[in-house]
mmCIF file of C-alpha atoms in Angstrom:
data_model
loop_
_atom_site.group_PDB
_atom_site.id
_atom_site.type_symbol
_atom_site.label_atom_id
_atom_site.label_comp_id
_atom_site.label_asym_id
_atom_site.label_seq_id
_atom_site.Cartn_x
_atom_site.Cartn_y
_atom_site.Cartn_z
ATOM 1 C CA UNK R 9 0.000 0.000 0.000
ATOM 2 C CA UNK R 10 1.111 3.588 -0.549
ATOM 3 C CA UNK R 11 1.515 6.323 2.033
ATOM 4 C CA UNK R 12 -1.564 8.492 2.473
ATOM 5 C CA UNK R 13 -1.794 11.539 0.259
ATOM 6 C CA UNK R 14 -4.402 14.251 0.330
ATOM 7 C CA UNK R 15 -5.179 17.337 -1.752
ATOM 8 C CA UNK R 16 -7.974 19.889 -2.157
ATOM 9 C CA UNK R 17 -9.525 21.775 -5.032
ATOM 10 C CA UNK R 18 -11.483 25.015 -4.601
ATOM 11 C CA UNK R 19 -15.272 24.870 -4.408
ATOM 12 C CA UNK R 20 -15.784 21.844 -6.626
ATOM 13 C CA UNK R 21 -14.650 19.443 -3.988
ATOM 14 C CA UNK R 22 -11.775 17.633 -2.418
ATOM 15 C CA UNK R 23 -9.850 14.617 -3.438
ATOM 16 C CA UNK R 24 -8.071 12.068 -1.332
ATOM 17 C CA UNK R 25 -5.948 9.116 -2.070
ATOM 18 C CA UNK R 26 -5.205 6.691 0.684
ATOM 19 C CA UNK R 27 -2.725 3.913 0.912
ATOM 20 C CA UNK R 28 -0.711 2.832 3.910
ATOM 21 C CA UNK R 29 -1.692 3.674 7.445
ATOM 22 C CA UNK R 30 1.584 4.953 8.785
ATOM 23 C CA UNK R 31 3.647 3.012 11.286
ATOM 24 C CA UNK R 32 0.710 0.932 12.443
ATOM 25 C CA UNK R 33 -0.054 -0.058 8.861
ATOM 26 C CA UNK R 34 3.593 -0.923 8.241
ATOM 27 C CA UNK R 35 3.595 -3.218 11.271
ATOM 28 C CA UNK R 36 0.369 -4.841 10.067
ATOM 29 C CA UNK R 37 1.913 -5.401 6.633
ATOM 30 C CA UNK R 38 4.941 -7.048 8.231
ATOM 31 C CA UNK R 39 2.702 -9.300 10.306
ATOM 32 C CA UNK R 40 0.744 -10.246 7.174
ATOM 33 C CA UNK R 41 3.992 -10.990 5.352
ATOM 34 C CA UNK R 42 5.272 -13.216 8.162
ATOM 35 C CA UNK R 43 1.977 -15.104 8.440
ATOM 36 C CA UNK R 44 1.670 -15.731 4.690
ATOM 37 C CA UNK R 45 5.222 -16.999 4.401
ATOM 38 C CA UNK R 46 4.846 -19.237 7.447
ATOM 39 C CA UNK R 47 1.684 -20.784 6.007
ATOM 40 C CA UNK R 48 3.386 -21.230 2.643
ATOM 41 C CA UNK R 49 6.284 -23.099 4.257
ATOM 42 C CA UNK R 50 3.871 -25.311 6.191
ATOM 43 C CA UNK R 51 1.967 -26.243 3.033
ATOM 44 C CA UNK R 52 5.211 -26.981 1.192
ATOM 45 C CA UNK R 53 6.459 -29.237 3.985
ATOM 46 C CA UNK R 54 3.195 -31.177 4.228
ATOM 47 C CA UNK R 55 3.020 -31.725 0.478
ATOM 48 C CA UNK R 56 6.609 -32.975 0.311
ATOM 49 C CA UNK R 57 5.954 -35.497 3.081
ATOM 50 C CA UNK R 58 2.739 -36.713 1.430
ATOM 51 C CA UNK R 59 4.383 -36.964 -2.002
ATOM 52 C CA UNK R 60 7.189 -39.104 -0.546
ATOM 53 C CA UNK R 61 4.779 -41.367 1.342
ATOM 54 C CA UNK R 62 2.473 -41.875 -1.636
ATOM 55 C CA UNK R 63 5.402 -42.416 -3.982
ATOM 56 C CA UNK R 64 6.735 -45.176 -1.733
ATOM 57 C CA UNK R 65 3.343 -46.895 -1.559
ATOM 58 C CA UNK R 66 2.908 -46.533 -5.324
ATOM 59 C CA UNK R 67 6.285 -48.221 -5.851
ATOM 60 C CA UNK R 68 5.376 -51.058 -3.489
ATOM 61 C CA UNK R 69 1.797 -51.688 -4.648
ATOM 62 C CA UNK R 70 1.551 -50.428 -8.244
ATOM 63 C CA UNK R 71 -1.770 -48.737 -7.473
ATOM 64 C CA UNK R 72 -2.574 -46.191 -10.182
ATOM 65 C CA UNK R 73 -4.921 -44.367 -7.826
ATOM 66 C CA UNK R 74 -2.120 -43.941 -5.290
ATOM 67 C CA UNK R 75 0.242 -43.050 -8.132
ATOM 68 C CA UNK R 76 -2.141 -40.336 -9.251
ATOM 69 C CA UNK R 77 -2.248 -39.041 -5.711
ATOM 70 C CA UNK R 78 1.557 -39.052 -5.578
ATOM 71 C CA UNK R 79 1.698 -36.939 -8.737
ATOM 72 C CA UNK R 80 -0.957 -34.649 -7.268
ATOM 73 C CA UNK R 81 1.073 -34.112 -4.075
ATOM 74 C CA UNK R 82 4.276 -33.601 -6.059
ATOM 75 C CA UNK R 83 2.526 -30.948 -8.155
ATOM 76 C CA UNK R 84 1.245 -29.396 -4.933
ATOM 77 C CA UNK R 85 4.803 -29.238 -3.624
ATOM 78 C CA UNK R 86 6.101 -27.639 -6.831
ATOM 79 C CA UNK R 87 3.440 -24.945 -6.895
ATOM 80 C CA UNK R 88 3.933 -24.394 -3.156
ATOM 81 C CA UNK R 89 7.436 -23.220 -4.053
ATOM 82 C CA UNK R 90 5.900 -20.881 -6.656
ATOM 83 C CA UNK R 91 3.417 -19.602 -4.084
ATOM 84 C CA UNK R 92 6.208 -18.953 -1.588
ATOM 85 C CA UNK R 93 8.131 -16.946 -4.182
ATOM 86 C CA UNK R 94 5.012 -15.035 -5.155
ATOM 87 C CA UNK R 95 4.122 -14.295 -1.545
ATOM 88 C CA UNK R 96 7.626 -12.972 -0.993
ATOM 89 C CA UNK R 97 7.145 -10.541 -3.887
ATOM 90 C CA UNK R 98 3.613 -9.481 -2.944
ATOM 91 C CA UNK R 99 4.580 -8.709 0.659
ATOM 92 C CA UNK R 100 7.454 -6.411 -0.254
ATOM 93 C CA UNK R 101 6.911 -2.780 0.882
ATOM 94 C CA UNK R 102 6.000 -0.033 -1.611
ATOM 95 C CA UNK R 103 8.824 1.505 -3.612
ATOM 96 C CA UNK R 104 9.257 4.262 -6.189
ATOM 97 C CA UNK R 105 8.235 2.049 -9.109
ATOM 98 C CA UNK R 106 5.365 0.415 -7.187
ATOM 99 C CA UNK R 107 3.917 3.107 -4.899
ATOM 100 C CA UNK R 108 0.831 1.005 -4.137
ATOM 101 C CA UNK R 109 2.876 -2.004 -3.098
ATOM 102 C CA UNK R 110 3.065 -5.371 -4.833
ATOM 103 C CA UNK R 111 -0.214 -7.047 -3.825
ATOM 104 C CA UNK R 112 -1.445 -7.071 -7.419
ATOM 105 C CA UNK R 113 1.082 -9.784 -8.223
ATOM 106 C CA UNK R 114 -0.819 -12.265 -6.061
ATOM 107 C CA UNK R 115 -3.635 -13.117 -8.514
ATOM 108 C CA UNK R 116 -0.979 -13.935 -11.125
ATOM 109 C CA UNK R 117 0.681 -16.267 -8.627
ATOM 110 C CA UNK R 118 -2.657 -18.014 -8.207
ATOM 111 C CA UNK R 119 -2.962 -18.482 -11.969
ATOM 112 C CA UNK R 120 0.465 -20.136 -11.987
ATOM 113 C CA UNK R 121 -0.912 -22.463 -9.320
ATOM 114 C CA UNK R 122 -3.877 -23.221 -11.603
ATOM 115 C CA UNK R 123 -1.535 -24.032 -14.484
ATOM 116 C CA UNK R 124 0.297 -26.570 -12.324
ATOM 117 C CA UNK R 125 -3.015 -28.037 -11.204
ATOM 118 C CA UNK R 126 -4.169 -28.561 -14.799
ATOM 119 C CA UNK R 127 -0.838 -30.173 -15.690
ATOM 120 C CA UNK R 128 -1.143 -32.614 -12.793
ATOM 121 C CA UNK R 129 -4.700 -33.492 -13.827
ATOM 122 C CA UNK R 130 -3.532 -34.247 -17.361
ATOM 123 C CA UNK R 131 -0.732 -36.566 -16.211
ATOM 124 C CA UNK R 132 -3.022 -38.540 -13.898
ATOM 125 C CA UNK R 133 -5.777 -38.822 -16.517
ATOM 126 C CA UNK R 134 -3.349 -40.004 -19.199
ATOM 127 C CA UNK R 135 -1.972 -42.806 -17.014
ATOM 128 C CA UNK R 136 -5.432 -43.926 -15.912
ATOM 129 C CA UNK R 137 -6.872 -43.943 -19.428
ATOM 130 C CA UNK R 138 -3.874 -45.877 -20.709
ATOM 131 C CA UNK R 139 -4.415 -48.572 -18.108
ATOM 132 C CA UNK R 140 -8.149 -48.815 -18.761
ATOM 133 C CA UNK R 141 -7.775 -49.009 -22.542
ATOM 134 C CA UNK R 142 -4.970 -51.552 -22.437
ATOM 135 C CA UNK R 143 -6.633 -53.709 -19.788
ATOM 136 C CA UNK R 144 -3.247 -54.114 -18.114
ATOM 137 C CA UNK R 145 -4.269 -53.484 -14.534
ATOM 138 C CA UNK R 146 -2.493 -55.357 -11.782
ATOM 139 C CA UNK R 147 -2.957 -53.895 -8.333
ATOM 140 C CA UNK R 148 -1.798 -55.334 -5.051
ATOM 141 C CA UNK R 149 -2.955 -52.334 -3.007
ATOM 142 C CA UNK R 150 -3.584 -53.528 0.469
ATOM 143 C CA UNK R 151 -3.088 -51.946 3.847
ATOM 144 C CA UNK R 152 -0.248 -49.528 2.874
ATOM 145 C CA UNK R 153 -2.361 -47.911 0.133
ATOM 146 C CA UNK R 154 -5.408 -47.679 2.379
ATOM 147 C CA UNK R 155 -3.379 -46.182 5.225
ATOM 148 C CA UNK R 156 -1.617 -43.517 3.143
ATOM 149 C CA UNK R 157 -4.844 -42.398 1.459
ATOM 150 C CA UNK R 158 -6.764 -42.226 4.736
ATOM 151 C CA UNK R 159 -3.904 -40.236 6.258
ATOM 152 C CA UNK R 160 -3.964 -37.892 3.255
ATOM 153 C CA UNK R 161 -7.670 -37.161 3.684
ATOM 154 C CA UNK R 162 -7.266 -36.344 7.378
ATOM 155 C CA UNK R 163 -4.171 -34.182 6.909
ATOM 156 C CA UNK R 164 -5.643 -32.311 3.953
ATOM 157 C CA UNK R 165 -8.847 -31.566 5.846
ATOM 158 C CA UNK R 166 -6.894 -29.971 8.674
ATOM 159 C CA UNK R 167 -4.711 -28.053 6.208
ATOM 160 C CA UNK R 168 -7.755 -26.848 4.255
ATOM 161 C CA UNK R 169 -9.453 -25.440 7.357
ATOM 162 C CA UNK R 170 -6.296 -23.740 8.588
ATOM 163 C CA UNK R 171 -5.183 -22.215 5.276
ATOM 164 C CA UNK R 172 -8.697 -21.026 4.382
ATOM 165 C CA UNK R 173 -8.999 -19.277 7.741
ATOM 166 C CA UNK R 174 -5.692 -17.459 7.221
ATOM 167 C CA UNK R 175 -6.613 -16.591 3.618
ATOM 168 C CA UNK R 176 -9.888 -14.997 4.724
ATOM 169 C CA UNK R 177 -8.331 -13.053 7.594
ATOM 170 C CA UNK R 178 -5.382 -11.840 5.517
ATOM 171 C CA UNK R 179 -7.311 -11.447 2.215
ATOM 172 C CA UNK R 180 -4.837 -13.575 0.264
ATOM 173 C CA UNK R 181 -5.955 -14.923 -3.142
ATOM 174 C CA UNK R 182 -2.896 -17.168 -3.368
ATOM 175 C CA UNK R 183 -3.640 -18.831 -0.024
ATOM 176 C CA UNK R 184 -7.316 -19.149 -0.943
ATOM 177 C CA UNK R 185 -6.265 -20.961 -4.120
ATOM 178 C CA UNK R 186 -4.086 -23.226 -2.000
ATOM 179 C CA UNK R 187 -6.957 -23.889 0.408
ATOM 180 C CA UNK R 188 -9.274 -24.833 -2.466
ATOM 181 C CA UNK R 189 -6.683 -27.245 -3.759
ATOM 182 C CA UNK R 190 -6.426 -28.862 -0.326
ATOM 183 C CA UNK R 191 -10.212 -29.180 -0.147
ATOM 184 C CA UNK R 192 -10.388 -31.011 -3.430
ATOM 185 C CA UNK R 193 -7.438 -33.161 -2.403
ATOM 186 C CA UNK R 194 -9.729 -34.580 0.291
ATOM 187 C CA UNK R 195 -12.215 -35.666 -2.376
ATOM 188 C CA UNK R 196 -9.423 -36.988 -4.583
ATOM 189 C CA UNK R 197 -7.969 -39.058 -1.745
ATOM 190 C CA UNK R 198 -11.443 -40.417 -1.004
ATOM 191 C CA UNK R 199 -11.944 -41.437 -4.624
ATOM 192 C CA UNK R 200 -8.530 -43.092 -4.705
ATOM 193 C CA UNK R 201 -9.323 -44.943 -1.477
ATOM 194 C CA UNK R 202 -12.542 -46.321 -2.978
ATOM 195 C CA UNK R 203 -10.591 -47.475 -6.007
ATOM 196 C CA UNK R 204 -8.019 -49.302 -3.884
ATOM 197 C CA UNK R 205 -10.739 -50.960 -1.810
ATOM 198 C CA UNK R 206 -12.586 -51.990 -4.972
ATOM 199 C CA UNK R 207 -9.427 -53.449 -6.473
ATOM 200 C CA UNK R 208 -8.767 -55.379 -3.248
ATOM 201 C CA UNK R 209 -12.312 -56.775 -3.466
ATOM 202 C CA UNK R 210 -11.596 -58.275 -6.882
ATOM 203 C CA UNK R 211 -12.415 -55.411 -9.245
ATOM 204 C CA UNK R 212 -9.008 -54.074 -10.382
ATOM 205 C CA UNK R 213 -10.543 -51.762 -12.998
ATOM 206 C CA UNK R 214 -11.877 -49.627 -10.142
ATOM 207 C CA UNK R 215 -8.327 -48.469 -9.398
ATOM 208 C CA UNK R 216 -7.693 -46.617 -12.711
ATOM 209 C CA UNK R 217 -11.329 -45.510 -12.712
ATOM 210 C CA UNK R 218 -10.728 -43.895 -9.331
ATOM 211 C CA UNK R 219 -7.587 -42.292 -10.749
ATOM 212 C CA UNK R 220 -9.782 -40.666 -13.425
ATOM 213 C CA UNK R 221 -11.986 -39.240 -10.663
ATOM 214 C CA UNK R 222 -8.850 -37.932 -8.992
ATOM 215 C CA UNK R 223 -7.873 -36.220 -12.265
ATOM 216 C CA UNK R 224 -11.334 -34.657 -12.566
ATOM 217 C CA UNK R 225 -11.149 -33.350 -8.992
ATOM 218 C CA UNK R 226 -7.710 -31.861 -9.670
ATOM 219 C CA UNK R 227 -8.933 -30.156 -12.858
ATOM 220 C CA UNK R 228 -11.987 -28.727 -11.092
ATOM 221 C CA UNK R 229 -9.675 -27.133 -8.550
ATOM 222 C CA UNK R 230 -7.871 -25.380 -11.393
ATOM 223 C CA UNK R 231 -11.155 -24.056 -12.768
ATOM 224 C CA UNK R 232 -12.100 -22.622 -9.360
ATOM 225 C CA UNK R 233 -8.720 -20.935 -8.972
ATOM 226 C CA UNK R 234 -8.919 -19.329 -12.412
ATOM 227 C CA UNK R 235 -12.499 -18.159 -11.856
ATOM 228 C CA UNK R 236 -11.711 -16.540 -8.513
ATOM 229 C CA UNK R 237 -8.573 -14.720 -9.630
ATOM 230 C CA UNK R 238 -9.851 -13.455 -12.965
ATOM 231 C CA UNK R 239 -12.250 -11.404 -10.812
ATOM 232 C CA UNK R 240 -9.283 -9.582 -9.308
ATOM 233 C CA UNK R 241 -7.506 -9.090 -12.618
ATOM 234 C CA UNK R 242 -10.424 -7.619 -14.593
ATOM 235 C CA UNK R 243 -11.406 -5.074 -11.922
ATOM 236 C CA UNK R 244 -14.782 -6.585 -11.081
ATOM 237 C CA UNK R 245 -17.003 -4.893 -8.495
ATOM 238 C CA UNK R 246 -16.876 -6.313 -4.963
ATOM 239 C CA UNK R 247 -19.859 -8.120 -3.420
ATOM 240 C CA UNK R 248 -23.118 -6.234 -2.928
ATOM 241 C CA UNK R 249 -22.861 -6.185 0.860
ATOM 242 C CA UNK R 250 -19.461 -4.474 0.760
ATOM 243 C CA UNK R 251 -20.709 -1.831 -1.686
ATOM 244 C CA UNK R 252 -23.680 -1.224 0.611
ATOM 245 C CA UNK R 253 -21.323 -0.690 3.546
ATOM 246 C CA UNK R 254 -19.293 1.803 1.505
ATOM 247 C CA UNK R 255 -22.403 3.820 0.636
ATOM 248 C CA UNK R 256 -23.694 3.705 4.204
ATOM 249 C CA UNK R 257 -20.416 4.992 5.634
ATOM 250 C CA UNK R 258 -20.515 7.940 3.257
ATOM 251 C CA UNK R 259 -24.144 8.801 4.037
ATOM 252 C CA UNK R 260 -23.700 8.374 7.782
ATOM 253 C CA UNK R 261 -21.758 11.639 7.993
ATOM 254 C CA UNK R 262 -24.203 14.307 9.277
ATOM 255 C CA UNK R 263 -23.048 16.897 6.724
ATOM 256 C CA UNK R 264 -23.358 14.634 3.684
ATOM 257 C CA UNK R 265 -26.708 15.209 1.986
ATOM 258 C CA UNK R 266 -26.326 12.475 -0.608
ATOM 259 C CA UNK R 267 -23.910 10.553 -2.823
ATOM 260 C CA UNK R 268 -23.644 9.510 -6.445
ATOM 261 C CA UNK R 269 -21.253 7.933 -8.946
ATOM 262 C CA UNK R 270 -19.998 5.452 -6.355
ATOM 263 C CA UNK R 271 -17.510 3.117 -8.029
ATOM 264 C CA UNK R 272 -15.802 0.245 -6.204
ATOM 265 C CA UNK R 273 -13.659 -2.320 -7.982
ATOM 266 C CA UNK R 274 -10.899 -4.796 -7.299
ATOM 267 C CA UNK R 275 -7.300 -3.766 -7.926
ATOM 268 C CA UNK R 276 -5.535 -7.023 -7.204
ATOM 269 C CA UNK R 277 -7.026 -8.528 -4.039
ATOM 270 C CA UNK R 278 -8.009 -5.135 -2.606
ATOM 271 C CA UNK R 279 -10.755 -2.651 -3.419
ATOM 272 C CA UNK R 280 -10.412 0.914 -4.709
ATOM 273 C CA UNK R 281 -13.337 3.294 -4.173
ATOM 274 C CA UNK R 282 -14.274 6.594 -5.795
ATOM 275 C CA UNK R 283 -17.451 8.568 -5.100
ATOM 276 C CA UNK R 284 -19.073 11.996 -5.132
ATOM 277 C CA UNK R 285 -20.615 13.312 -1.924
ATOM 278 C CA UNK R 286 -23.131 16.169 -1.827
ATOM 279 C CA UNK R 287 -22.520 18.934 0.703
ATOM 280 C CA UNK R 288 -24.192 22.295 1.329
ATOM 281 C CA UNK R 289 -22.401 25.026 -0.614
ATOM 282 C CA UNK R 290 -22.002 27.454 2.269
ATOM 283 C CA UNK R 291 -19.344 25.259 3.843
ATOM 284 C CA UNK R 292 -15.859 26.746 3.917
ATOM 285 C CA UNK R 293 -13.028 25.048 2.100
ATOM 286 C CA UNK R 294 -11.615 23.846 5.421
ATOM 287 C CA UNK R 295 -14.996 22.424 6.461
ATOM 288 C CA UNK R 296 -15.395 20.666 3.097
ATOM 289 C CA UNK R 297 -11.939 19.194 3.496
ATOM 290 C CA UNK R 298 -12.774 17.904 6.980
ATOM 291 C CA UNK R 299 -15.991 16.299 5.714
ATOM 292 C CA UNK R 300 -14.171 14.645 2.838
ATOM 293 C CA UNK R 301 -11.430 13.366 5.158
ATOM 294 C CA UNK R 302 -13.948 11.939 7.627
ATOM 295 C CA UNK R 303 -15.805 10.099 4.843
ATOM 296 C CA UNK R 304 -12.559 8.799 3.387
ATOM 297 C CA UNK R 305 -11.328 7.493 6.751
ATOM 298 C CA UNK R 306 -14.688 5.864 7.536
ATOM 299 C CA UNK R 307 -14.575 3.918 4.265
ATOM 300 C CA UNK R 308 -10.902 3.069 4.695
ATOM 301 C CA UNK R 309 -11.733 1.337 7.971
ATOM 302 C CA UNK R 310 -13.300 -1.458 5.936
ATOM 303 C CA UNK R 311 -10.575 -4.121 5.838
ATOM 304 C CA UNK R 312 -11.104 -4.922 2.143
ATOM 305 C CA UNK R 313 -10.611 -1.292 1.031
ATOM 306 C CA UNK R 314 -7.274 0.176 -0.016
ATOM 307 C CA UNK R 315 -7.566 3.525 -1.828
ATOM 308 C CA UNK R 316 -10.479 5.970 -1.468
ATOM 309 C CA UNK R 317 -11.099 8.922 -3.785
ATOM 310 C CA UNK R 318 -13.731 11.453 -2.676
ATOM 311 C CA UNK R 319 -15.095 14.415 -4.659
ATOM 312 C CA UNK R 320 -17.276 17.028 -2.936
ATOM 313 C CA UNK R 321 -20.174 18.542 -4.921
ATOM 314 C CA UNK R 322 -21.629 21.812 -3.535
ATOM 315 C CA UNK R 323 -25.374 22.144 -4.076
ATOM 316 C CA UNK R 324 -25.147 25.513 -5.845
ATOM 317 C CA UNK R 325 -23.185 24.128 -8.789
ATOM 318 C CA UNK R 326 -26.109 21.924 -9.810
ATOM 319 C CA UNK R 327 -24.037 18.740 -9.689
ATOM 320 C CA UNK R 328 -26.337 16.868 -7.296
ATOM 321 C CA UNK R 329 -28.141 14.071 -9.084
ATOM 322 C CA UNK R 330 -30.275 11.055 -8.355
ATOM 323 C CA UNK R 331 -28.470 7.721 -8.310
ATOM 324 C CA UNK R 332 -30.801 4.691 -8.096
ATOM 325 C CA UNK R 333 -27.882 2.356 -7.379
ATOM 326 C CA UNK R 334 -26.873 4.399 -4.337
ATOM 327 C CA UNK R 335 -30.479 4.493 -3.091
ATOM 328 C CA UNK R 336 -30.712 0.714 -3.468
ATOM 329 C CA UNK R 337 -27.386 0.083 -1.722
ATOM 330 C CA UNK R 338 -28.287 2.480 1.096
ATOM 331 C CA UNK R 339 -31.525 0.592 1.600
ATOM 332 C CA UNK R 340 -29.704 -2.765 1.511
ATOM 333 C CA UNK R 341 -27.313 -1.564 4.196
ATOM 334 C CA UNK R 342 -30.169 -1.232 6.684
ATOM 335 C CA UNK R 343 -31.547 1.796 8.457
ATOM 336 C CA UNK R 344 -29.177 3.936 10.504
ATOM 337 C CA UNK R 345 -29.192 7.556 11.637
ATOM 338 C CA UNK R 346 -28.095 8.815 8.241
ATOM 339 C CA UNK R 347 -31.128 7.574 6.344
ATOM 340 C CA UNK R 348 -31.063 6.751 2.655
ATOM 341 C CA UNK R 349 -29.613 8.867 -0.154
ATOM 342 C CA UNK R 350 -33.043 10.152 -1.202
ATOM 343 C CA UNK R 351 -34.096 10.790 2.406
ATOM 344 C CA UNK R 352 -30.955 12.825 3.076
ATOM 345 C CA UNK R 353 -31.637 15.024 0.067
ATOM 346 C CA UNK R 354 -35.317 15.489 0.821
ATOM 347 C CA UNK R 355 -34.627 16.438 4.446
ATOM 348 C CA UNK R 356 -32.281 19.186 3.317
ATOM 349 C CA UNK R 357 -34.353 20.333 0.338
ATOM 350 C CA UNK R 358 -38.068 19.439 0.325
ATOM 351 C CA UNK R 359 -38.310 20.631 -3.250
ATOM 352 C CA UNK R 360 -36.245 17.709 -4.517
ATOM 353 C CA UNK R 361 -38.346 14.706 -5.483
#
């Protein structure tokens, strides 16, 4: 994030651009950086251990389902290294060439993760299809395969819950992508386990069939990762409830009569906001600046928001206008002291419909 900057323009309004939050914000960024890297190292270590265990069982039993799981864990370990490198870059402080920081790199890191996921799915599917088409399926399976797959499901469930919690608290797309992959690894391990059990019961074709299910689960993870992170890259609007909170915080100021042209969109994993607020024209420039600053800081308190740009429209310039989207969002936010956009205008000027 960048350091806070603020400027004013006569009469027509004020403009503010926010970024970092001083020393406190710098400390928070360092804490976020430490947490993300620690989680990344944990995920890498777990995936390496699981890849080694599954690889050993695959070598001993010849189970294609376990082999597919070994490839899956190896791919997880490889992209964990990519994630660690990406997290290192995204948590670097702002510099001259990147005044807003490096957080926007993170969605690209997630797409690299997705690419590795798709590659792993292709390898597993190819091996399974080859075995099914050739009919050359000989599986000993047994207790080692069952044990390693059951252990995988348990470990991945714990890792999924932990990583998802950190990703939500720290607003990290890369960790969310990792959490989704761990969630689908639970399903993949379950499918592989069913295949091993079926093969042990005298139906060896169930083993490569389960490997195909594993491949499908891996590929679906890649689709989810791409879908989530394209949202960040194309500047999509945030969820409706967050936009309603933004509008409400602007209208809650007692000197704000209304708002319009409220635009919120993702810039990387964070949200930038710009809006016009309507203020009585007799306010002095200093008063208008104080109102603008208060609105900006109120919106910046939302953890998802990074930069806030506020323009003040005095009534006398005729720039006040109805904005149905703002009225709808204000209503969605629930009733508070400020009232809705239309109510604020009508209370200050009964002649406005």
